Amino acid sequence: AVLKDARDDRATFRAQVKADAEIMRADFKERSGEIRDERRELVGDHFAAIMNRLINALERFDQILARIDSRIEKLASDGVDTTAAVEASASASAAIDAANVAVANAQVAIDAAAASDTPQDEMDEVRTAVRVAIDATKAAHRALKDALQVLKGLSSPPLDVSASAEVEGGTE
């Protein structure tokens, strides 16, 4: 009788452990799905923030380039040789256009990964596309700085070394 009771208790205990294990597995699957969704959202937010920064920077670059171009036009109307500045401005414009294309390509890669059932498989492509967009934006920034330096060289009047101020000799 005692042996039978022990077997029954053990069978009941094993059944209870199996039921608890099934509940724990179901909870774990549910929680892991929630974590996966949260991670997907966080990664999406991260890439969205990067893309917003790049897009905003390129918009500012366009505004600055427009101001540089208007200054070049003003200097050209004053009779200043603006050939170097025009070339630098064209180079900056081409770099900004290339950066815009790279940012658009990165956005396409991000959207494709977000729509994918297995976005982790797409992450290498997304990282590469975003890196290319960042590098292109940095190159556009350098080109814009170069154009601004050329423009500053045209804007500042050259120093006339021969016209130095005469120092009056005074009595001390």
mmCIF file with all atom_site columns, C-alpha atoms in Angstrom:
data_model
loop_
_atom_site.group_PDB
_atom_site.id
_atom_site.type_symbol
_atom_site.label_atom_id
_atom_site.label_alt_id
_atom_site.label_comp_id
_atom_site.label_asym_id
_atom_site.label_entity_id
_atom_site.label_seq_id
_atom_site.pdbx_PDB_ins_code
_atom_site.Cartn_x
_atom_site.Cartn_y
_atom_site.Cartn_z
_atom_site.occupancy
_atom_site.B_iso_or_equiv
_atom_site.pdbx_formal_charge
_atom_site.auth_seq_id
_atom_site.auth_comp_id
_atom_site.auth_asym_id
_atom_site.auth_atom_id
_atom_site.pdbx_PDB_model_num
ATOM 1   C CA . ALA A 1 1   ? 0.000  0.000   0.000   1.00 0.00 ? 1   ALA A CA 1
ATOM 2   C CA . VAL A 1 2   ? 2.797  2.375   0.877   1.00 0.00 ? 2   VAL A CA 1
ATOM 3   C CA . LEU A 1 3   ? 4.637  1.463   -2.314  1.00 0.00 ? 3   LEU A CA 1
ATOM 4   C CA . LYS A 1 4   ? 1.497  2.006   -4.386  1.00 0.00 ? 4   LYS A CA 1
ATOM 5   C CA . ASP A 1 5   ? 0.935  5.402   -2.758  1.00 0.00 ? 5   ASP A CA 1
ATOM 6   C CA . ALA A 1 6   ? 4.553  6.385   -3.474  1.00 0.00 ? 6   ALA A CA 1
ATOM 7   C CA . ARG A 1 7   ? 4.162  5.370   -7.148  1.00 0.00 ? 7   ARG A CA 1
ATOM 8   C CA . ASP A 1 8   ? 0.922  7.327   -7.408  1.00 0.00 ? 8   ASP A CA 1
ATOM 9   C CA . ASP A 1 9   ? 2.539  10.367  -5.775  1.00 0.00 ? 9   ASP A CA 1
ATOM 10  C CA . ARG A 1 10  ? 5.513  10.108  -8.124  1.00 0.00 ? 10  ARG A CA 1
ATOM 11  C CA . ALA A 1 11  ? 3.232  9.794   -11.157 1.00 0.00 ? 11  ALA A CA 1
ATOM 12  C CA . THR A 1 12  ? 1.201  12.775  -9.990  1.00 0.00 ? 12  THR A CA 1
ATOM 13  C CA . PHE A 1 13  ? 4.386  14.749  -9.352  1.00 0.00 ? 13  PHE A CA 1
ATOM 14  C CA . ARG A 1 14  ? 5.777  13.878  -12.822 1.00 0.00 ? 14  ARG A CA 1
ATOM 15  C CA . ALA A 1 15  ? 2.514  14.892  -14.458 1.00 0.00 ? 15  ALA A CA 1
ATOM 16  C CA . GLN A 1 16  ? 2.558  18.169  -12.548 1.00 0.00 ? 16  GLN A CA 1
ATOM 17  C CA . VAL A 1 17  ? 6.202  18.833  -13.551 1.00 0.00 ? 17  VAL A CA 1
ATOM 18  C CA . LYS A 1 18  ? 5.391  18.137  -17.203 1.00 0.00 ? 18  LYS A CA 1
ATOM 19  C CA . ALA A 1 19  ? 2.400  20.473  -17.076 1.00 0.00 ? 19  ALA A CA 1
ATOM 20  C CA . ASP A 1 20  ? 4.479  23.177  -15.422 1.00 0.00 ? 20  ASP A CA 1
ATOM 21  C CA . ALA A 1 21  ? 7.217  22.696  -18.022 1.00 0.00 ? 21  ALA A CA 1
ATOM 22  C CA . GLU A 1 22  ? 4.689  23.099  -20.847 1.00 0.00 ? 22  GLU A CA 1
ATOM 23  C CA . ILE A 1 23  ? 3.381  26.298  -19.274 1.00 0.00 ? 23  ILE A CA 1
ATOM 24  C CA . MET A 1 24  ? 6.926  27.602  -18.872 1.00 0.00 ? 24  MET A CA 1
ATOM 25  C CA . ARG A 1 25  ? 7.763  26.745  -22.515 1.00 0.00 ? 25  ARG A CA 1
ATOM 26  C CA . ALA A 1 26  ? 4.653  28.555  -23.724 1.00 0.00 ? 26  ALA A CA 1
ATOM 27  C CA . ASP A 1 27  ? 5.480  31.582  -21.576 1.00 0.00 ? 27  ASP A CA 1
ATOM 28  C CA . PHE A 1 28  ? 9.056  31.547  -22.843 1.00 0.00 ? 28  PHE A CA 1
ATOM 29  C CA . LYS A 1 29  ? 7.935  31.380  -26.493 1.00 0.00 ? 29  LYS A CA 1
ATOM 30  C CA . GLU A 1 30  ? 5.522  34.237  -25.932 1.00 0.00 ? 30  GLU A CA 1
ATOM 31  C CA . ARG A 1 31  ? 8.120  36.341  -24.138 1.00 0.00 ? 31  ARG A CA 1
ATOM 32  C CA . SER A 1 32  ? 10.809 35.583  -26.713 1.00 0.00 ? 32  SER A CA 1
ATOM 33  C CA . GLY A 1 33  ? 8.392  36.688  -29.436 1.00 0.00 ? 33  GLY A CA 1
ATOM 34  C CA . GLU A 1 34  ? 7.761  39.910  -27.544 1.00 0.00 ? 34  GLU A CA 1
ATOM 35  C CA . ILE A 1 35  ? 11.497 40.460  -27.091 1.00 0.00 ? 35  ILE A CA 1
ATOM 36  C CA . ARG A 1 36  ? 12.067 39.821  -30.790 1.00 0.00 ? 36  ARG A CA 1
ATOM 37  C CA . ASP A 1 37  ? 9.409  42.394  -31.661 1.00 0.00 ? 37  ASP A CA 1
ATOM 38  C CA . GLU A 1 38  ? 10.900 44.911  -29.231 1.00 0.00 ? 38  GLU A CA 1
ATOM 39  C CA . ARG A 1 39  ? 14.374 44.389  -30.667 1.00 0.00 ? 39  ARG A CA 1
ATOM 40  C CA . ARG A 1 40  ? 13.035 44.780  -34.204 1.00 0.00 ? 40  ARG A CA 1
ATOM 41  C CA . GLU A 1 41  ? 11.372 48.033  -33.178 1.00 0.00 ? 41  GLU A CA 1
ATOM 42  C CA . LEU A 1 42  ? 14.517 49.316  -31.454 1.00 0.00 ? 42  LEU A CA 1
ATOM 43  C CA . VAL A 1 43  ? 16.689 48.499  -34.452 1.00 0.00 ? 43  VAL A CA 1
ATOM 44  C CA . GLY A 1 44  ? 14.161 50.186  -36.729 1.00 0.00 ? 44  GLY A CA 1
ATOM 45  C CA . ASP A 1 45  ? 14.144 53.263  -34.516 1.00 0.00 ? 45  ASP A CA 1
ATOM 46  C CA . HIS A 1 46  ? 17.950 53.294  -34.481 1.00 0.00 ? 46  HIS A CA 1
ATOM 47  C CA . PHE A 1 47  ? 18.203 53.222  -38.254 1.00 0.00 ? 47  PHE A CA 1
ATOM 48  C CA . ALA A 1 48  ? 15.392 55.760  -38.576 1.00 0.00 ? 48  ALA A CA 1
ATOM 49  C CA . ALA A 1 49  ? 17.330 58.161  -36.341 1.00 0.00 ? 49  ALA A CA 1
ATOM 50  C CA . ILE A 1 50  ? 20.466 57.694  -38.436 1.00 0.00 ? 50  ILE A CA 1
ATOM 51  C CA . MET A 1 51  ? 18.547 58.294  -41.653 1.00 0.00 ? 51  MET A CA 1
ATOM 52  C CA . ASN A 1 52  ? 16.857 61.401  -40.222 1.00 0.00 ? 52  ASN A CA 1
ATOM 53  C CA . ARG A 1 53  ? 20.235 62.852  -39.238 1.00 0.00 ? 53  ARG A CA 1
ATOM 54  C CA . LEU A 1 54  ? 21.628 62.192  -42.713 1.00 0.00 ? 54  LEU A CA 1
ATOM 55  C CA . ILE A 1 55  ? 18.583 63.616  -44.478 1.00 0.00 ? 55  ILE A CA 1
ATOM 56  C CA . ASN A 1 56  ? 18.614 66.737  -42.292 1.00 0.00 ? 56  ASN A CA 1
ATOM 57  C CA . ALA A 1 57  ? 22.334 67.220  -42.910 1.00 0.00 ? 57  ALA A CA 1
ATOM 58  C CA . LEU A 1 58  ? 21.863 66.946  -46.668 1.00 0.00 ? 58  LEU A CA 1
ATOM 59  C CA . GLU A 1 59  ? 19.025 69.468  -46.557 1.00 0.00 ? 59  GLU A CA 1
ATOM 60  C CA . ARG A 1 60  ? 21.289 71.886  -44.687 1.00 0.00 ? 60  ARG A CA 1
ATOM 61  C CA . PHE A 1 61  ? 24.048 71.223  -47.242 1.00 0.00 ? 61  PHE A CA 1
ATOM 62  C CA . ASP A 1 62  ? 21.638 72.163  -50.047 1.00 0.00 ? 62  ASP A CA 1
ATOM 63  C CA . GLN A 1 63  ? 20.785 75.421  -48.270 1.00 0.00 ? 63  GLN A CA 1
ATOM 64  C CA . ILE A 1 64  ? 24.437 76.257  -47.703 1.00 0.00 ? 64  ILE A CA 1
ATOM 65  C CA . LEU A 1 65  ? 25.288 75.433  -51.311 1.00 0.00 ? 65  LEU A CA 1
ATOM 66  C CA . ALA A 1 66  ? 22.519 77.758  -52.503 1.00 0.00 ? 66  ALA A CA 1
ATOM 67  C CA . ARG A 1 67  ? 24.015 80.544  -50.388 1.00 0.00 ? 67  ARG A CA 1
ATOM 68  C CA . ILE A 1 68  ? 27.481 79.804  -51.779 1.00 0.00 ? 68  ILE A CA 1
ATOM 69  C CA . ASP A 1 69  ? 26.129 79.901  -55.332 1.00 0.00 ? 69  ASP A CA 1
ATOM 70  C CA . SER A 1 70  ? 24.405 83.237  -54.739 1.00 0.00 ? 70  SER A CA 1
ATOM 71  C CA . ARG A 1 71  ? 27.645 84.643  -53.305 1.00 0.00 ? 71  ARG A CA 1
ATOM 72  C CA . ILE A 1 72  ? 29.544 83.372  -56.353 1.00 0.00 ? 72  ILE A CA 1
ATOM 73  C CA . GLU A 1 73  ? 27.040 85.111  -58.613 1.00 0.00 ? 73  GLU A CA 1
ATOM 74  C CA . LYS A 1 74  ? 27.443 88.334  -56.677 1.00 0.00 ? 74  LYS A CA 1
ATOM 75  C CA . LEU A 1 75  ? 31.242 88.144  -56.894 1.00 0.00 ? 75  LEU A CA 1
ATOM 76  C CA . ALA A 1 76  ? 31.049 87.339  -60.609 1.00 0.00 ? 76  ALA A CA 1
ATOM 77  C CA . SER A 1 77  ? 28.836 90.399  -61.184 1.00 0.00 ? 77  SER A CA 1
ATOM 78  C CA . ASP A 1 78  ? 31.497 92.461  -59.365 1.00 0.00 ? 78  ASP A CA 1
ATOM 79  C CA . GLY A 1 79  ? 34.060 91.251  -61.865 1.00 0.00 ? 79  GLY A CA 1
ATOM 80  C CA . VAL A 1 80  ? 35.895 88.725  -59.703 1.00 0.00 ? 80  VAL A CA 1
ATOM 81  C CA . ASP A 1 81  ? 37.215 85.571  -61.402 1.00 0.00 ? 81  ASP A CA 1
ATOM 82  C CA . THR A 1 82  ? 35.031 82.845  -59.883 1.00 0.00 ? 82  THR A CA 1
ATOM 83  C CA . THR A 1 83  ? 36.142 79.886  -62.013 1.00 0.00 ? 83  THR A CA 1
ATOM 84  C CA . ALA A 1 84  ? 37.644 77.962  -59.091 1.00 0.00 ? 84  ALA A CA 1
ATOM 85  C CA . ALA A 1 85  ? 34.630 78.662  -56.898 1.00 0.00 ? 85  ALA A CA 1
ATOM 86  C CA . VAL A 1 86  ? 32.211 77.513  -59.608 1.00 0.00 ? 86  VAL A CA 1
ATOM 87  C CA . GLU A 1 87  ? 34.174 74.281  -60.013 1.00 0.00 ? 87  GLU A CA 1
ATOM 88  C CA . ALA A 1 88  ? 34.239 73.726  -56.254 1.00 0.00 ? 88  ALA A CA 1
ATOM 89  C CA . SER A 1 89  ? 30.516 74.438  -56.059 1.00 0.00 ? 89  SER A CA 1
ATOM 90  C CA . ALA A 1 90  ? 29.807 71.968  -58.873 1.00 0.00 ? 90  ALA A CA 1
ATOM 91  C CA . SER A 1 91  ? 31.931 69.372  -57.114 1.00 0.00 ? 91  SER A CA 1
ATOM 92  C CA . ALA A 1 92  ? 30.041 69.937  -53.866 1.00 0.00 ? 92  ALA A CA 1
ATOM 93  C CA . SER A 1 93  ? 26.730 69.711  -55.702 1.00 0.00 ? 93  SER A CA 1
ATOM 94  C CA . ALA A 1 94  ? 27.756 66.387  -57.267 1.00 0.00 ? 94  ALA A CA 1
ATOM 95  C CA . ALA A 1 95  ? 28.875 65.065  -53.875 1.00 0.00 ? 95  ALA A CA 1
ATOM 96  C CA . ILE A 1 96  ? 25.563 66.107  -52.297 1.00 0.00 ? 96  ILE A CA 1
ATOM 97  C CA . ASP A 1 97  ? 23.641 64.401  -55.113 1.00 0.00 ? 97  ASP A CA 1
ATOM 98  C CA . ALA A 1 98  ? 25.701 61.225  -54.634 1.00 0.00 ? 98  ALA A CA 1
ATOM 99  C CA . ALA A 1 99  ? 24.999 61.340  -50.897 1.00 0.00 ? 99  ALA A CA 1
ATOM 100 C CA . ASN A 1 100 ? 21.268 61.749  -51.571 1.00 0.00 ? 100 ASN A CA 1
ATOM 101 C CA . VAL A 1 101 ? 21.354 58.638  -53.789 1.00 0.00 ? 101 VAL A CA 1
ATOM 102 C CA . ALA A 1 102 ? 23.273 56.686  -51.127 1.00 0.00 ? 102 ALA A CA 1
ATOM 103 C CA . VAL A 1 103 ? 20.788 57.729  -48.436 1.00 0.00 ? 103 VAL A CA 1
ATOM 104 C CA . ALA A 1 104 ? 17.881 56.683  -50.667 1.00 0.00 ? 104 ALA A CA 1
ATOM 105 C CA . ASN A 1 105 ? 19.543 53.299  -51.280 1.00 0.00 ? 105 ASN A CA 1
ATOM 106 C CA . ALA A 1 106 ? 20.071 52.833  -47.550 1.00 0.00 ? 106 ALA A CA 1
ATOM 107 C CA . GLN A 1 107 ? 16.420 53.636  -46.906 1.00 0.00 ? 107 GLN A CA 1
ATOM 108 C CA . VAL A 1 108 ? 15.381 51.035  -49.484 1.00 0.00 ? 108 VAL A CA 1
ATOM 109 C CA . ALA A 1 109 ? 17.597 48.435  -47.765 1.00 0.00 ? 109 ALA A CA 1
ATOM 110 C CA . ILE A 1 110 ? 16.135 49.329  -44.358 1.00 0.00 ? 110 ILE A CA 1
ATOM 111 C CA . ASP A 1 111 ? 12.579 49.083  -45.675 1.00 0.00 ? 111 ASP A CA 1
ATOM 112 C CA . ALA A 1 112 ? 13.323 45.727  -47.306 1.00 0.00 ? 112 ALA A CA 1
ATOM 113 C CA . ALA A 1 113 ? 14.757 44.380  -44.058 1.00 0.00 ? 113 ALA A CA 1
ATOM 114 C CA . ALA A 1 114 ? 11.784 45.653  -42.068 1.00 0.00 ? 114 ALA A CA 1
ATOM 115 C CA . ALA A 1 115 ? 9.372  43.951  -44.461 1.00 0.00 ? 115 ALA A CA 1
ATOM 116 C CA . SER A 1 116 ? 11.327 40.698  -44.407 1.00 0.00 ? 116 SER A CA 1
ATOM 117 C CA . ASP A 1 117 ? 10.297 37.731  -42.290 1.00 0.00 ? 117 ASP A CA 1
ATOM 118 C CA . THR A 1 118 ? 13.941 37.278  -41.315 1.00 0.00 ? 118 THR A CA 1
ATOM 119 C CA . PRO A 1 119 ? 15.384 40.780  -40.977 1.00 0.00 ? 119 PRO A CA 1
ATOM 120 C CA . GLN A 1 120 ? 18.528 39.469  -39.297 1.00 0.00 ? 120 GLN A CA 1
ATOM 121 C CA . ASP A 1 121 ? 19.512 37.953  -42.648 1.00 0.00 ? 121 ASP A CA 1
ATOM 122 C CA . GLU A 1 122 ? 19.269 41.404  -44.235 1.00 0.00 ? 122 GLU A CA 1
ATOM 123 C CA . MET A 1 123 ? 21.278 43.258  -41.579 1.00 0.00 ? 123 MET A CA 1
ATOM 124 C CA . ASP A 1 124 ? 24.650 42.946  -43.313 1.00 0.00 ? 124 ASP A CA 1
ATOM 125 C CA . GLU A 1 125 ? 23.216 44.599  -46.406 1.00 0.00 ? 125 GLU A CA 1
ATOM 126 C CA . VAL A 1 126 ? 21.548 47.295  -44.296 1.00 0.00 ? 126 VAL A CA 1
ATOM 127 C CA . ARG A 1 127 ? 24.741 48.025  -42.364 1.00 0.00 ? 127 ARG A CA 1
ATOM 128 C CA . THR A 1 128 ? 26.721 48.273  -45.592 1.00 0.00 ? 128 THR A CA 1
ATOM 129 C CA . ALA A 1 129 ? 24.173 50.579  -47.212 1.00 0.00 ? 129 ALA A CA 1
ATOM 130 C CA . VAL A 1 130 ? 24.016 52.820  -44.150 1.00 0.00 ? 130 VAL A CA 1
ATOM 131 C CA . ARG A 1 131 ? 27.831 52.950  -43.940 1.00 0.00 ? 131 ARG A CA 1
ATOM 132 C CA . VAL A 1 132 ? 27.988 53.959  -47.623 1.00 0.00 ? 132 VAL A CA 1
ATOM 133 C CA . ALA A 1 133 ? 25.380 56.674  -46.973 1.00 0.00 ? 133 ALA A CA 1
ATOM 134 C CA . ILE A 1 134 ? 27.306 57.999  -43.983 1.00 0.00 ? 134 ILE A CA 1
ATOM 135 C CA . ASP A 1 135 ? 30.572 58.030  -45.927 1.00 0.00 ? 135 ASP A CA 1
ATOM 136 C CA . ALA A 1 136 ? 28.914 59.774  -48.881 1.00 0.00 ? 136 ALA A CA 1
ATOM 137 C CA . THR A 1 137 ? 27.440 62.399  -46.543 1.00 0.00 ? 137 THR A CA 1
ATOM 138 C CA . LYS A 1 138 ? 30.860 62.987  -45.006 1.00 0.00 ? 138 LYS A CA 1
ATOM 139 C CA . ALA A 1 139 ? 32.349 63.351  -48.494 1.00 0.00 ? 139 ALA A CA 1
ATOM 140 C CA . ALA A 1 140 ? 29.628 65.877  -49.359 1.00 0.00 ? 140 ALA A CA 1
ATOM 141 C CA . HIS A 1 141 ? 30.463 67.781  -46.190 1.00 0.00 ? 141 HIS A CA 1
ATOM 142 C CA . ARG A 1 142 ? 34.157 67.874  -47.119 1.00 0.00 ? 142 ARG A CA 1
ATOM 143 C CA . ALA A 1 143 ? 33.327 69.055  -50.646 1.00 0.00 ? 143 ALA A CA 1
ATOM 144 C CA . LEU A 1 144 ? 31.072 71.761  -49.232 1.00 0.00 ? 144 LEU A CA 1
ATOM 145 C CA . LYS A 1 145 ? 33.819 72.900  -46.859 1.00 0.00 ? 145 LYS A CA 1
ATOM 146 C CA . ASP A 1 146 ? 36.279 72.994  -49.763 1.00 0.00 ? 146 ASP A CA 1
ATOM 147 C CA . ALA A 1 147 ? 33.866 75.115  -51.813 1.00 0.00 ? 147 ALA A CA 1
ATOM 148 C CA . LEU A 1 148 ? 33.441 77.460  -48.875 1.00 0.00 ? 148 LEU A CA 1
ATOM 149 C CA . GLN A 1 149 ? 37.217 77.791  -48.478 1.00 0.00 ? 149 GLN A CA 1
ATOM 150 C CA . VAL A 1 150 ? 37.600 78.637  -52.167 1.00 0.00 ? 150 VAL A CA 1
ATOM 151 C CA . LEU A 1 151 ? 34.817 81.186  -51.843 1.00 0.00 ? 151 LEU A CA 1
ATOM 152 C CA . LYS A 1 152 ? 36.438 82.720  -48.770 1.00 0.00 ? 152 LYS A CA 1
ATOM 153 C CA . GLY A 1 153 ? 39.669 83.028  -50.741 1.00 0.00 ? 153 GLY A CA 1
ATOM 154 C CA . LEU A 1 154 ? 37.809 85.011  -53.391 1.00 0.00 ? 154 LEU A CA 1
ATOM 155 C CA . SER A 1 155 ? 35.879 87.123  -50.916 1.00 0.00 ? 155 SER A CA 1
ATOM 156 C CA . SER A 1 156 ? 38.757 88.405  -48.863 1.00 0.00 ? 156 SER A CA 1
ATOM 157 C CA . PRO A 1 157 ? 40.672 91.177  -50.543 1.00 0.00 ? 157 PRO A CA 1
ATOM 158 C CA . PRO A 1 158 ? 44.301 90.289  -51.172 1.00 0.00 ? 158 PRO A CA 1
ATOM 159 C CA . LEU A 1 159 ? 46.753 91.957  -48.873 1.00 0.00 ? 159 LEU A CA 1
ATOM 160 C CA . ASP A 1 160 ? 48.932 94.563  -50.556 1.00 0.00 ? 160 ASP A CA 1
ATOM 161 C CA . VAL A 1 161 ? 52.348 94.016  -49.044 1.00 0.00 ? 161 VAL A CA 1
ATOM 162 C CA . SER A 1 162 ? 53.899 97.029  -50.751 1.00 0.00 ? 162 SER A CA 1
ATOM 163 C CA . ALA A 1 163 ? 51.466 99.446  -49.115 1.00 0.00 ? 163 ALA A CA 1
ATOM 164 C CA . SER A 1 164 ? 52.751 99.212  -45.584 1.00 0.00 ? 164 SER A CA 1
ATOM 165 C CA . ALA A 1 165 ? 51.979 101.853 -43.052 1.00 0.00 ? 165 ALA A CA 1
ATOM 166 C CA . GLU A 1 166 ? 54.744 104.306 -42.389 1.00 0.00 ? 166 GLU A CA 1
ATOM 167 C CA . VAL A 1 167 ? 55.895 104.601 -38.848 1.00 0.00 ? 167 VAL A CA 1
ATOM 168 C CA . GLU A 1 168 ? 56.468 108.110 -37.728 1.00 0.00 ? 168 GLU A CA 1
ATOM 169 C CA . GLY A 1 169 ? 59.513 108.665 -35.659 1.00 0.00 ? 169 GLY A CA 1
ATOM 170 C CA . GLY A 1 170 ? 58.595 110.393 -32.489 1.00 0.00 ? 170 GLY A CA 1
ATOM 171 C CA . THR A 1 171 ? 60.589 111.850 -29.673 1.00 0.00 ? 171 THR A CA 1
ATOM 172 C CA . GLU A 1 172 ? 60.526 109.969 -26.493 1.00 0.00 ? 172 GLU A CA 1
#
